mmCIF file of C-alpha atoms in Angstrom:
data_model
loop_
_atom_site.group_PDB
_atom_site.id
_atom_site.type_symbol
_atom_site.label_atom_id
_atom_site.label_comp_id
_atom_site.label_asym_id
_atom_site.label_seq_id
_atom_site.Cartn_x
_atom_site.Cartn_y
_atom_site.Cartn_z
ATOM 1 C CA SER A 1184 25.462 -6.316 13.364
ATOM 2 C CA THR A 1185 24.733 -3.163 11.403
ATOM 3 C CA GLN A 1186 22.385 -1.947 14.107
ATOM 4 C CA SER A 1187 24.814 -2.333 17.020
ATOM 5 C CA THR A 1188 27.657 -0.766 15.064
ATOM 6 C CA GLY A 1189 25.596 2.160 13.810
ATOM 7 C CA SER A 1190 23.983 2.853 17.171
ATOM 8 C CA HIS A 1191 27.216 4.533 18.284
ATOM 9 C CA LEU A 1192 27.057 7.070 15.466
ATOM 10 C CA THR A 1193 26.416 10.671 16.462
ATOM 11 C CA LYS A 1194 27.209 12.341 13.129
ATOM 12 C CA LEU A 1195 26.765 11.417 9.476
ATOM 13 C CA PRO A 1196 28.855 12.681 6.518
ATOM 14 C CA GLN A 1197 27.440 15.324 4.177
ATOM 15 C CA GLY A 1198 25.441 13.852 1.307
ATOM 16 C CA PHE A 1199 25.035 10.511 3.101
ATOM 17 C CA LEU A 1200 22.626 8.302 1.105
ATOM 18 C CA GLY A 1201 21.796 11.158 -1.239
ATOM 19 C CA GLY A 1202 20.792 10.042 -4.731
ATOM 20 C CA CYS A 1203 20.462 6.361 -3.822
ATOM 21 C CA SER A 1204 17.555 5.824 -6.196
ATOM 22 C CA GLY A 1205 17.779 2.029 -5.924
ATOM 23 C CA LEU A 1206 17.215 2.073 -2.153
ATOM 24 C CA THR A 1207 13.824 0.473 -1.407
ATOM 25 C CA ALA A 1208 13.922 0.221 2.409
ATOM 26 C CA LEU A 1209 15.898 1.807 5.243
ATOM 27 C CA ASP A 1210 16.063 1.109 8.975
ATOM 28 C CA LEU A 1211 16.928 4.348 10.768
ATOM 29 C CA ARG A 1212 17.562 2.717 14.160
ATOM 30 C CA PRO A 1213 21.356 2.780 13.720
ATOM 31 C CA PHE A 1214 21.131 6.589 13.580
ATOM 32 C CA SER A 1215 19.122 7.040 16.794
ATOM 33 C CA LYS A 1216 21.845 9.148 18.444
ATOM 34 C CA VAL A 1217 22.375 11.496 15.505
ATOM 35 C CA ALA A 1218 21.265 14.997 16.529
ATOM 36 C CA LYS A 1219 21.436 16.625 13.091
ATOM 37 C CA LEU A 1220 20.931 14.983 9.731
ATOM 38 C CA PRO A 1221 23.394 15.917 6.967
ATOM 39 C CA THR A 1222 22.584 18.044 3.937
ATOM 40 C CA ASN A 1223 20.988 16.022 1.114
ATOM 41 C CA PHE A 1224 20.272 13.061 3.405
ATOM 42 C CA LEU A 1225 17.931 10.738 1.445
ATOM 43 C CA VAL A 1226 17.471 13.271 -1.343
ATOM 44 C CA GLY A 1227 16.522 11.533 -4.584
ATOM 45 C CA CYS A 1228 15.885 8.132 -3.010
ATOM 46 C CA SER A 1229 13.029 7.500 -5.388
ATOM 47 C CA GLY A 1230 12.841 3.770 -4.624
ATOM 48 C CA LEU A 1231 11.672 4.314 -1.041
ATOM 49 C CA THR A 1232 7.936 3.677 -0.628
ATOM 50 C CA GLY A 1233 7.810 4.238 3.128
ATOM 51 C CA LEU A 1234 10.051 5.383 5.981
ATOM 52 C CA ASP A 1235 9.747 5.006 9.753
ATOM 53 C CA LEU A 1236 11.029 8.219 11.371
ATOM 54 C CA SER A 1237 10.449 7.080 14.976
ATOM 55 C CA PRO A 1238 14.099 6.055 15.579
ATOM 56 C CA LEU A 1239 15.147 9.728 15.337
ATOM 57 C CA PRO A 1240 14.106 11.052 18.780
ATOM 58 C CA THR A 1241 17.142 13.314 19.207
ATOM 59 C CA ILE A 1242 16.734 15.215 15.924
ATOM 60 C CA THR A 1243 16.213 18.926 16.576
ATOM 61 C CA GLU A 1244 16.347 20.175 12.996
ATOM 62 C CA LEU A 1245 15.781 18.705 9.540
ATOM 63 C CA PRO A 1246 17.962 19.521 6.531
ATOM 64 C CA ILE A 1247 16.250 21.820 4.036
ATOM 65 C CA HIS A 1248 15.991 19.150 1.346
ATOM 66 C CA PHE A 1249 15.019 16.190 3.537
ATOM 67 C CA LEU A 1250 13.214 13.538 1.433
ATOM 68 C CA MET A 1251 13.206 15.807 -1.621
ATOM 69 C CA ASN A 1252 12.592 13.917 -4.885
ATOM 70 C CA CYS A 1253 11.592 10.733 -3.069
ATOM 71 C CA SER A 1254 9.003 10.214 -5.761
ATOM 72 C CA GLY A 1255 8.175 6.632 -4.728
ATOM 73 C CA LEU A 1256 7.203 7.553 -1.156
ATOM 74 C CA LYS A 1257 3.526 6.673 -0.646
ATOM 75 C CA THR A 1258 3.018 7.170 3.095
ATOM 76 C CA LEU A 1259 4.858 8.948 5.886
ATOM 77 C CA ASP A 1260 4.017 9.275 9.586
ATOM 78 C CA LEU A 1261 5.098 12.749 10.727
ATOM 79 C CA THR A 1262 4.456 12.042 14.436
ATOM 80 C CA PRO A 1263 8.172 11.720 15.336
ATOM 81 C CA LEU A 1264 8.665 15.285 14.085
ATOM 82 C CA SER A 1265 6.165 16.820 16.512
ATOM 83 C CA ALA A 1266 8.893 17.978 18.930
ATOM 84 C CA ILE A 1267 11.008 19.719 16.305
ATOM 85 C CA PRO A 1268 10.469 23.495 16.605
ATOM 86 C CA ASP A 1269 11.403 24.264 12.996
ATOM 87 C CA LEU A 1270 11.158 21.453 10.474
ATOM 88 C CA ALA A 1271 13.431 22.976 7.850
ATOM 89 C CA PRO A 1272 14.838 26.530 7.862
ATOM 90 C CA LEU A 1273 14.156 28.575 4.763
ATOM 91 C CA ASP A 1274 16.929 29.143 2.257
ATOM 92 C CA ALA A 1275 16.566 32.867 1.630
ATOM 93 C CA ASP A 1276 19.144 32.832 -1.152
ATOM 94 C CA ARG A 1277 17.408 30.052 -3.078
ATOM 95 C CA PRO A 1278 13.681 30.236 -2.344
ATOM 96 C CA SER A 1279 12.767 27.767 -5.101
ATOM 97 C CA SER A 1280 15.568 25.255 -4.618
ATOM 98 C CA GLY A 1281 13.396 22.472 -3.256
ATOM 99 C CA GLY A 1282 12.358 21.496 0.231
ATOM 100 C CA PHE A 1283 10.901 18.959 2.660
ATOM 101 C CA LEU A 1284 8.715 16.412 0.793
ATOM 102 C CA TRP A 1285 9.327 18.334 -2.424
ATOM 103 C CA ASN A 1286 8.335 16.263 -5.481
ATOM 104 C CA CYS A 1287 7.061 13.276 -3.499
ATOM 105 C CA SER A 1288 4.673 12.605 -6.333
ATOM 106 C CA SER A 1289 3.438 9.185 -5.112
ATOM 107 C CA LEU A 1290 2.353 10.449 -1.675
ATOM 108 C CA THR A 1291 -1.363 9.622 -1.446
ATOM 109 C CA THR A 1292 -2.151 10.695 2.113
ATOM 110 C CA LEU A 1293 -0.552 12.801 4.842
ATOM 111 C CA ASP A 1294 -1.675 13.557 8.401
ATOM 112 C CA LEU A 1295 -0.540 17.079 9.310
ATOM 113 C CA SER A 1296 -1.574 16.822 12.981
ATOM 114 C CA PRO A 1297 2.032 16.476 14.243
ATOM 115 C CA LEU A 1298 2.800 19.866 12.682
ATOM 116 C CA SER A 1299 0.191 21.791 14.687
ATOM 117 C CA HIS A 1300 2.911 23.610 16.662
ATOM 118 C CA LEU A 1301 4.445 25.246 13.587
ATOM 119 C CA THR A 1302 3.958 28.887 12.623
ATOM 120 C CA THR A 1303 5.873 28.597 9.339
ATOM 121 C CA LEU A 1304 5.812 25.714 6.901
ATOM 122 C CA PRO A 1305 8.989 24.221 5.444
ATOM 123 C CA GLN A 1306 10.249 25.566 2.154
ATOM 124 C CA GLY A 1307 8.727 23.865 -0.911
ATOM 125 C CA PHE A 1308 6.500 21.747 1.311
ATOM 126 C CA LEU A 1309 4.394 19.295 -0.742
ATOM 127 C CA TRP A 1310 5.415 20.742 -4.097
ATOM 128 C CA ASN A 1311 4.349 18.431 -6.961
ATOM 129 C CA CYS A 1312 2.668 15.907 -4.677
ATOM 130 C CA HIS A 1313 0.090 15.328 -7.379
ATOM 131 C CA SER A 1314 -1.175 12.002 -5.983
ATOM 132 C CA LEU A 1315 -2.777 13.835 -3.047
ATOM 133 C CA THR A 1316 -6.510 14.276 -3.645
ATOM 134 C CA THR A 1317 -7.459 15.754 -0.262
ATOM 135 C CA LEU A 1318 -5.540 17.354 2.593
ATOM 136 C CA ASP A 1319 -6.796 18.376 6.031
ATOM 137 C CA LEU A 1320 -5.316 21.779 6.851
ATOM 138 C CA ALA A 1321 -7.024 22.020 10.256
ATOM 139 C CA PRO A 1322 -3.769 21.328 12.181
ATOM 140 C CA LEU A 1323 -2.143 24.347 10.503
ATOM 141 C CA SER A 1324 -4.199 27.013 12.256
ATOM 142 C CA ASN A 1325 -1.070 28.565 13.807
ATOM 143 C CA ILE A 1326 0.646 29.060 10.471
ATOM 144 C CA THR A 1327 1.352 32.730 9.709
ATOM 145 C CA VAL A 1328 3.662 32.329 6.705
ATOM 146 C CA ILE A 1329 3.445 29.871 3.833
ATOM 147 C CA PRO A 1330 6.632 29.940 1.748
ATOM 148 C CA ARG A 1331 6.656 29.738 -2.014
ATOM 149 C CA GLY A 1332 6.026 26.269 -3.373
ATOM 150 C CA PHE A 1333 3.396 25.055 -0.901
ATOM 151 C CA LEU A 1334 0.989 22.769 -2.796
ATOM 152 C CA GLN A 1335 2.379 23.971 -6.124
ATOM 153 C CA ASP A 1336 1.607 21.514 -8.940
ATOM 154 C CA CYS A 1337 -0.633 19.433 -6.665
ATOM 155 C CA ARG A 1338 -2.919 18.784 -9.597
ATOM 156 C CA GLY A 1339 -4.691 15.849 -7.956
ATOM 157 C CA LEU A 1340 -6.326 17.980 -5.248
ATOM 158 C CA VAL A 1341 -10.079 18.028 -5.754
ATOM 159 C CA SER A 1342 -11.107 19.598 -2.436
ATOM 160 C CA LEU A 1343 -9.437 21.753 0.176
ATOM 161 C CA ASP A 1344 -10.852 23.607 3.169
ATOM 162 C CA LEU A 1345 -8.837 26.794 3.490
ATOM 163 C CA SER A 1346 -10.555 28.209 6.563
ATOM 164 C CA PRO A 1347 -7.908 26.958 9.063
ATOM 165 C CA LEU A 1348 -5.344 29.283 7.471
ATOM 166 C CA CYS A 1349 -6.963 32.334 9.028
ATOM 167 C CA ASN A 1350 -3.737 33.667 10.584
ATOM 168 C CA LEU A 1351 -1.760 34.023 7.386
ATOM 169 C CA THR A 1352 0.236 37.196 6.897
ATOM 170 C CA ALA A 1353 2.025 36.043 3.751
ATOM 171 C CA PHE A 1354 1.381 33.330 1.184
ATOM 172 C CA PRO A 1355 3.681 33.781 -1.840
ATOM 173 C CA GLY A 1356 2.907 31.380 -4.659
ATOM 174 C CA LEU A 1357 -0.026 29.689 -2.918
ATOM 175 C CA PHE A 1358 -2.087 27.638 -5.420
ATOM 176 C CA LEU A 1359 0.377 28.004 -8.297
ATOM 177 C CA ASP A 1360 -0.450 25.362 -10.929
ATOM 178 C CA CYS A 1361 -3.105 23.718 -8.753
ATOM 179 C CA LEU A 1362 -6.194 22.601 -10.653
ATOM 180 C CA LEU A 1363 -8.131 23.241 -7.463
ATOM 181 C CA TYR A 1364 -11.919 23.267 -7.258
ATOM 182 C CA THR A 1365 -13.363 24.182 -3.858
ATOM 183 C CA SER A 1366 -16.878 24.676 -2.568
ATOM 184 C CA ASP A 1367 -16.037 28.355 -2.171
ATOM 185 C CA ALA A 1368 -14.958 28.501 -5.781
ATOM 186 C CA ALA A 1369 -18.283 27.008 -6.833
ATOM 187 C CA ASP A 1370 -20.275 29.610 -4.929
ATOM 188 C CA GLU A 1371 -18.161 32.619 -5.837
ATOM 189 C CA GLU A 1372 -17.625 33.661 -9.417
ATOM 190 C CA ASP A 1373 -14.177 35.148 -9.121
ATOM 191 C CA SER A 1374 -12.898 34.830 -5.565
ATOM 192 C CA VAL A 1375 -12.266 32.411 -2.686
ATOM 193 C CA ASP A 1376 -12.722 33.200 0.996
ATOM 194 C CA LEU A 1377 -9.588 32.166 2.914
ATOM 195 C CA GLY A 1378 -10.741 32.501 6.506
ATOM 196 C CA GLY A 1379 -11.189 36.255 6.262
ATOM 197 C CA TRP A 1380 -8.797 36.772 3.341
ATOM 198 C CA ARG A 1381 -10.389 37.454 -0.003
ATOM 199 C CA ILE A 1382 -8.290 35.995 -2.806
ATOM 200 C CA ASN A 1383 -9.018 36.895 -6.393
ATOM 201 C CA LYS A 1384 -9.193 33.719 -8.483
ATOM 202 C CA LYS A 1385 -8.596 35.568 -11.732
ATOM 203 C CA LYS A 1386 -5.228 36.790 -10.459
ATOM 204 C CA ILE A 1387 -4.334 33.276 -9.327
ATOM 205 C CA GLU A 1388 -5.253 31.854 -12.735
ATOM 206 C CA SER A 1389 -3.161 34.442 -14.546
ATOM 207 C CA ILE A 1390 -0.141 33.628 -12.379
ATOM 208 C CA SER A 1391 -0.590 29.898 -12.998
ATOM 209 C CA ARG A 1392 -0.375 30.433 -16.737
#
């Protein structure tokens, strides 16, 4: 069977299953002994609507572009990733080249609780996930750096509590092209309180244009 044959695999070729836009379902159990996923694994698999990550217990690092452009993905349980110390290393040479869950535009909900151990978010995380209407940031209280692209073009967001991000030291590009309306924004004429940070909304709006 495919499962018994694949279960002996410990390494996958570069680009494996990248760009397979017609793929609608995938059983990852044959890859349970793979310690590192290849570059561009499942990139552009826009036909996938869901993916069970639990068969990947030995994964210690995700490729930078994991699940990028999987625009059909509607739900994803991040629990199997809770033991990974760094979800996806930043690409310093190409800071806007994509990232984990980049352009997953059909994603309607996401539980961030399994990411509570992180201090830095993956590059391009949740860029153009415009089907998200709310997102609980409470599990991200340890985050100190948000890379460029986080929540960019998430135009479906109608509410967002920013107070958990009180330990931020850098947030390049935060809120770019987000038609975001928060309770803070309603109370304050030109600024939003980000857990002790005071962000000028007028500057944000000018950048978005």
